[in-house]
Tab-separated table of C-alpha atoms in Angstrom:
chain	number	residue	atom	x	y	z
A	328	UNK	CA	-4.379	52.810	-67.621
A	329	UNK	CA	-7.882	52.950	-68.281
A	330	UNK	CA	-10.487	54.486	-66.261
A	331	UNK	CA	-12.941	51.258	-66.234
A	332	UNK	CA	-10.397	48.794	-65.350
A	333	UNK	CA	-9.082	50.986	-62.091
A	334	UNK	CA	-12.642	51.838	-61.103
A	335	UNK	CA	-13.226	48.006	-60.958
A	336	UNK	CA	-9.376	48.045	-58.906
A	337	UNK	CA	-10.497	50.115	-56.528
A	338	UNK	CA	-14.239	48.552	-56.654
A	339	UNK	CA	-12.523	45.463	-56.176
A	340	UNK	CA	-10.903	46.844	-52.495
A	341	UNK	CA	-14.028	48.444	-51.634
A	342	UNK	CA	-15.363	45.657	-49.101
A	343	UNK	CA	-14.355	44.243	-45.731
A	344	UNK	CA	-14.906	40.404	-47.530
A	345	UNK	CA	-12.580	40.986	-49.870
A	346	UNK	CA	-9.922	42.940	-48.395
A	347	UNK	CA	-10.156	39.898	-45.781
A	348	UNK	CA	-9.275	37.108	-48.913
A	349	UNK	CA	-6.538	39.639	-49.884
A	350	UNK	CA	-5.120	39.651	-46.071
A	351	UNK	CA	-5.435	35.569	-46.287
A	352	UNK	CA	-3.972	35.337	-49.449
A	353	UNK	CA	-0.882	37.435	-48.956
A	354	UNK	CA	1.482	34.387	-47.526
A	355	UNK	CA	0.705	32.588	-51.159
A	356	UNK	CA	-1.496	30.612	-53.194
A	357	UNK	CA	-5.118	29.295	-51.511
A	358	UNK	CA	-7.261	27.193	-52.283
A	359	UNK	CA	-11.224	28.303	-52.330
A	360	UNK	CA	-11.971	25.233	-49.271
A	361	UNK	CA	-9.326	26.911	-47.056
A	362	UNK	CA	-10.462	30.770	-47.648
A	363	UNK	CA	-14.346	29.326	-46.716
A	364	UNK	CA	-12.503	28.523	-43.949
A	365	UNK	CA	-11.150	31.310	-42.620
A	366	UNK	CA	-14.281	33.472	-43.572
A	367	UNK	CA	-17.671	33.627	-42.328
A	368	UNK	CA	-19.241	33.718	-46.119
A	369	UNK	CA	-20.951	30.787	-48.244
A	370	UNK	CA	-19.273	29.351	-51.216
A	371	UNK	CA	-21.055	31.125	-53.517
A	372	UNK	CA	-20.644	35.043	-52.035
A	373	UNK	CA	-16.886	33.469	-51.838
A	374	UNK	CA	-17.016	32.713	-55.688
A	375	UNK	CA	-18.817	36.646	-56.094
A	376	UNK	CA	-16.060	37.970	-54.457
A	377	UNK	CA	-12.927	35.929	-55.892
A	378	UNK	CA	-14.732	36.931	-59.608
A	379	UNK	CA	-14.847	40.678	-58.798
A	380	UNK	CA	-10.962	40.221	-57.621
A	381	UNK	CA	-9.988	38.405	-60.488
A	382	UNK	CA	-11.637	40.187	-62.905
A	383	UNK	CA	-10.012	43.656	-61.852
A	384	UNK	CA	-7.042	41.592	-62.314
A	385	UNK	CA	-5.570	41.717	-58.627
A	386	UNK	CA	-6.150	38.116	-57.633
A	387	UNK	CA	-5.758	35.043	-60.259
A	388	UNK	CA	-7.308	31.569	-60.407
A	389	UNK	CA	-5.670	28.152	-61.437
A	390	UNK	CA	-8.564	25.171	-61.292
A	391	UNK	CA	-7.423	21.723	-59.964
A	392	UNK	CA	-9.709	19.010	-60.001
A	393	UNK	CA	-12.846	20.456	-58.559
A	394	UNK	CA	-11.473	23.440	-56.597
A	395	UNK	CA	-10.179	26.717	-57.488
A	396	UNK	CA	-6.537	28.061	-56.253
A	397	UNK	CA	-6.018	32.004	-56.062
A	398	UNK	CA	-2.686	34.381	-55.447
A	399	UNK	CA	-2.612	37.537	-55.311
A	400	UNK	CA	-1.757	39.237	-58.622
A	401	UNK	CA	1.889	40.856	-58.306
A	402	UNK	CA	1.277	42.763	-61.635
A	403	UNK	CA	-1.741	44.025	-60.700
A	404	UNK	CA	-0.757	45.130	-57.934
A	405	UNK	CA	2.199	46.961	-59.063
A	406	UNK	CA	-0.311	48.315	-61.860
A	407	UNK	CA	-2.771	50.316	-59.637
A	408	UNK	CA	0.536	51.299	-57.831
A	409	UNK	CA	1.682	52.991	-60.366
A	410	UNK	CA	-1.656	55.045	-61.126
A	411	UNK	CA	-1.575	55.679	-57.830
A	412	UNK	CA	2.171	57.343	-58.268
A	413	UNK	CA	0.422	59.056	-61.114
A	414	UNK	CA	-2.118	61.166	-59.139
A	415	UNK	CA	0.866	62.494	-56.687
A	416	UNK	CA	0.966	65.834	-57.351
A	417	UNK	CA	4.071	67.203	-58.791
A	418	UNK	CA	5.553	70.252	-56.007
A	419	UNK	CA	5.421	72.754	-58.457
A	420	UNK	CA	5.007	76.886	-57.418
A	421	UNK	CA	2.069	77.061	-59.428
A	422	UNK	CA	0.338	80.982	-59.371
A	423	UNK	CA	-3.409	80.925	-58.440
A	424	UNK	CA	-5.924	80.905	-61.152
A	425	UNK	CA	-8.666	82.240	-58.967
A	426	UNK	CA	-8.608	85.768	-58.269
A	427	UNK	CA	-9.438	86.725	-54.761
Protein backbone atom coordinates (compact mmCIF):
# COMPACT_ATOMS: atom_id res chain seq x y z
CA UNK A 1 0.00 0.00 0.00
CA UNK A 2 1.09 3.35 -0.56
CA UNK A 3 2.62 5.64 1.81
CA UNK A 4 0.13 8.75 1.04
CA UNK A 5 -2.99 6.86 1.24
CA UNK A 6 -2.04 5.25 4.93
CA UNK A 7 -0.68 8.57 6.15
CA UNK A 8 -4.19 10.00 5.32
CA UNK A 9 -5.54 6.33 7.27
CA UNK A 10 -3.93 7.08 10.11
CA UNK A 11 -4.53 11.06 9.63
CA UNK A 12 -7.94 10.10 9.28
CA UNK A 13 -7.93 8.39 13.18
CA UNK A 14 -5.94 11.12 14.45
CA UNK A 15 -8.89 13.16 16.21
CA UNK A 16 -11.30 12.65 19.09
CA UNK A 17 -14.34 13.95 16.38
CA UNK A 18 -13.73 11.44 14.24
CA UNK A 19 -12.86 8.49 16.14
CA UNK A 20 -16.32 9.52 17.89
CA UNK A 21 -18.36 9.13 14.14
CA UNK A 22 -16.36 5.85 13.82
CA UNK A 23 -17.62 4.65 17.49
CA UNK A 24 -21.34 5.85 16.25
CA UNK A 25 -21.09 4.33 13.12
CA UNK A 26 -19.94 0.88 14.09
CA UNK A 27 -23.70 -0.68 14.67
CA UNK A 28 -24.31 0.30 10.71
CA UNK A 29 -25.16 2.78 8.26
CA UNK A 30 -26.01 6.68 9.59
CA UNK A 31 -27.31 9.20 8.34
CA UNK A 32 -25.35 12.81 8.62
CA UNK A 33 -28.84 14.36 10.80
CA UNK A 34 -28.42 11.52 13.34
CA UNK A 35 -24.38 11.74 13.76
CA UNK A 36 -25.09 15.89 14.34
CA UNK A 37 -26.96 14.40 16.79
CA UNK A 38 -24.98 12.53 18.77
CA UNK A 39 -21.99 15.06 18.43
CA UNK A 40 -21.39 18.39 19.71
CA UNK A 41 -20.00 19.72 16.09
CA UNK A 42 -21.84 21.93 13.31
CA UNK A 43 -22.83 20.47 10.05
CA UNK A 44 -20.18 21.71 8.29
CA UNK A 45 -16.96 20.51 10.72
CA UNK A 46 -19.34 17.21 10.47
CA UNK A 47 -19.05 17.32 6.56
CA UNK A 48 -14.84 18.18 7.19
CA UNK A 49 -14.63 15.28 9.08
CA UNK A 50 -16.90 12.62 7.13
CA UNK A 51 -14.62 13.98 3.82
CA UNK A 52 -11.27 13.30 5.55
CA UNK A 53 -12.87 9.67 6.53
CA UNK A 54 -14.08 8.99 3.29
CA UNK A 55 -11.42 10.09 1.42
CA UNK A 56 -8.79 7.79 3.31
CA UNK A 57 -11.29 5.33 2.30
CA UNK A 58 -12.43 4.04 5.88
CA UNK A 59 -15.94 5.45 5.93
CA UNK A 60 -18.26 5.62 2.61
CA UNK A 61 -21.14 7.89 1.60
CA UNK A 62 -24.47 7.00 -0.29
CA UNK A 63 -26.66 10.49 -0.88
CA UNK A 64 -30.49 10.20 -0.48
CA UNK A 65 -32.52 13.03 -1.19
CA UNK A 66 -30.81 15.83 0.61
CA UNK A 67 -28.81 13.93 3.25
CA UNK A 68 -25.79 11.90 3.21
CA UNK A 69 -25.66 8.11 4.71
CA UNK A 70 -22.11 6.75 5.89
CA UNK A 71 -20.78 3.00 7.06
CA UNK A 72 -17.86 2.24 7.99
CA UNK A 73 -15.62 0.87 5.22
CA UNK A 74 -15.00 -3.02 5.89
CA UNK A 75 -12.24 -3.00 3.17
CA UNK A 76 -10.60 -0.30 4.43
CA UNK A 77 -10.48 -1.37 7.37
CA UNK A 78 -9.14 -4.71 6.71
CA UNK A 79 -6.59 -2.70 4.38
CA UNK A 80 -4.71 -0.64 7.07
CA UNK A 81 -4.99 -3.99 9.03
CA UNK A 82 -3.02 -5.60 6.99
CA UNK A 83 -0.14 -2.84 6.82
CA UNK A 84 -0.39 -2.90 10.17
CA UNK A 85 0.44 -6.94 10.13
CA UNK A 86 3.16 -5.75 7.83
CA UNK A 87 5.23 -3.65 10.31
CA UNK A 88 5.19 -6.73 12.98
CA UNK A 89 8.48 -7.60 13.19
CA UNK A 90 9.43 -11.00 12.11
CA UNK A 91 11.27 -12.98 15.57
CA UNK A 92 14.26 -13.52 13.84
CA UNK A 93 17.99 -13.99 15.90
CA UNK A 94 19.32 -11.26 14.03
CA UNK A 95 23.39 -10.44 15.10
CA UNK A 96 23.95 -6.73 16.03
CA UNK A 97 25.18 -4.40 13.43
CA UNK A 98 26.50 -1.92 15.91
CA UNK A 99 29.64 -2.73 17.49
CA UNK A 100 29.85 -1.97 21.13
Amino acid sequence: MENKKMAAMFKAFGDENRIQILQLLKDGEKCACHLLEGMKITQPTLSHHMKLLCDAGIVTGRKEGKWMHYSISEKGLREMEEYLAQLIPEKKSEKSCCKK
